[in-house]
């Protein structure tokens, strides 16, 4: 694997690959890699000639400075994991290289910026849209791989690619979970083992909601939400930020559960001071 820290170096390497007519699959990450990230690498490798990953903890997308400062960094281990997974090129710039000056640009995504994560993390998706646009401009991959774990991020990137005409196919990959059901996340490293057990109730809650929707003919969104919240609120160590029932593609709130439609249940909650998100898409 070739590790590159400068934008110019990456551009040079990519033009060499393009001269060989190699197709490029790209996996942007913030590092502290786990099997969820590695599943995206597998996807990129299997569908393209070369796989490029990036590791960059993007300050612009953190609305909370403490969260940014506590974000786990383990570059050496990540490089080993990527080598083992067969990644071809790693782009790992410093903040000074990537943002020589503080970007003045802001990207307003519209509705997606005001609901769910957008509502609770002001500026987050503008930061995501800027970093991903910059990365796309440099890498110009054929396909880029994102996890469904960040379902709203996938929707934001699809909108970005469509409205700005990036000639890039966005591939959304399934959520990889621990055996307990806990969605893998770099932030899980900040949880104690009891905290991880507690956090696995987020997925249990999603599964209970799915089951209750599938066995009952009498669906009501407020009841679905109340049952989910009642389940989570019985655990003292879980502080729910939101639990919403939304359309799976647009992520807009829904009032009725219509047969054959695809919905997503989205949760954000704190466990041991760590903010966790999870979701489940259900076809009715
Ligand atoms: P991050 O490093 O958290 O920015 O994540 C980089 C990419 O990995 C994003 O597209 C995430 O959605 C994806 N990802 C993170 N956790 C998981 C997971 N448990 N399963 C699948 N993809 C994931």
GROMACS .gro file of C-alpha atoms and ligand atoms in nm, residues 27-40 54 56 61 71 145-151 153-154 173-178 182-187, ligand 1:
model
   62
   27UNK     CA    1  -1.351   0.481   0.081
   28UNK     CA    2  -1.333   0.804   0.285
   29UNK     CA    3  -1.291   0.751   0.662
   30UNK     CA    4  -1.186   0.928   0.978
   31UNK     CA    5  -0.969   0.635   1.087
   32UNK     CA    6  -0.987   0.428   1.407
   33UNK     CA    7  -1.085   0.156   1.168
   34UNK     CA    8  -1.303  -0.146   1.246
   35UNK     CA    9  -1.477  -0.417   1.048
   36UNK     CA   10  -1.743  -0.172   0.929
   37UNK     CA   11  -1.477   0.031   0.747
   38UNK     CA   12  -1.307  -0.285   0.622
   39UNK     CA   13  -1.634  -0.405   0.467
   40UNK     CA   14  -1.633  -0.087   0.256
   54UNK     CA   15  -0.853   0.822   0.311
   56UNK     CA   16  -0.881   1.242   0.784
   61UNK     CA   17  -1.785   1.837   1.065
   71UNK     CA   18  -1.187   1.135   1.850
  145UNK     CA   19  -1.839   0.361  -0.067
  146UNK     CA   20  -2.033   0.476   0.238
  147UNK     CA   21  -2.196   0.290   0.528
  148UNK     CA   22  -2.571   0.279   0.585
  149UNK     CA   23  -2.485   0.328   0.951
  150UNK     CA   24  -2.473   0.698   0.862
  151UNK     CA   25  -2.796   0.681   0.661
  153UNK     CA   26  -2.481   1.109   0.537
  154UNK     CA   27  -2.553   0.876   0.245
  173UNK     CA   28  -2.300  -0.073   0.228
  174UNK     CA   29  -2.483  -0.259   0.507
  175UNK     CA   30  -2.424  -0.185   0.876
  176UNK     CA   31  -2.168  -0.418   1.035
  177UNK     CA   32  -2.253  -0.504   1.395
  178UNK     CA   33  -2.091  -0.663   1.698
  182UNK     CA   34  -2.420  -0.290   1.863
  183UNK     CA   35  -2.338  -0.109   1.538
  184UNK     CA   36  -1.961  -0.089   1.502
  185UNK     CA   37  -1.831   0.264   1.543
  186UNK     CA   38  -1.497   0.428   1.616
  187UNK     CA   39  -1.670   0.597   1.909
  285LIG     P1   40  -1.616   0.730   0.978
  285LIG     O1   41  -1.473   0.688   0.989
  285LIG     O2   42  -1.695   0.714   1.103
  285LIG     O3   43  -1.632   0.864   0.911
  285LIG     O4   44  -1.681   0.625   0.877
  285LIG     C1   45  -1.629   0.608   0.748
  285LIG     C2   46  -1.728   0.528   0.669
  285LIG     O5   47  -1.748   0.401   0.731
  285LIG     C3   48  -1.866   0.595   0.661
  285LIG     O6   49  -1.919   0.579   0.531
  285LIG     C4   50  -1.945   0.517   0.763
  285LIG     O7   51  -2.084   0.515   0.737
  285LIG     C5   52  -1.886   0.378   0.747
  285LIG     N1   53  -1.914   0.297   0.865
  285LIG     C6   54  -1.889   0.332   0.995
  285LIG     N2   55  -1.933   0.235   1.077
  285LIG     C7   56  -1.987   0.139   1.000
  285LIG     C8   57  -2.051   0.014   1.025
  285LIG     N3   58  -2.068  -0.031   1.150
  285LIG     N4   59  -2.093  -0.060   0.921
  285LIG     C9   60  -2.077  -0.015   0.793
  285LIG     N5   61  -2.017   0.103   0.762
  285LIG    C10   62  -1.974   0.179   0.863
   0.00000   0.00000   0.00000
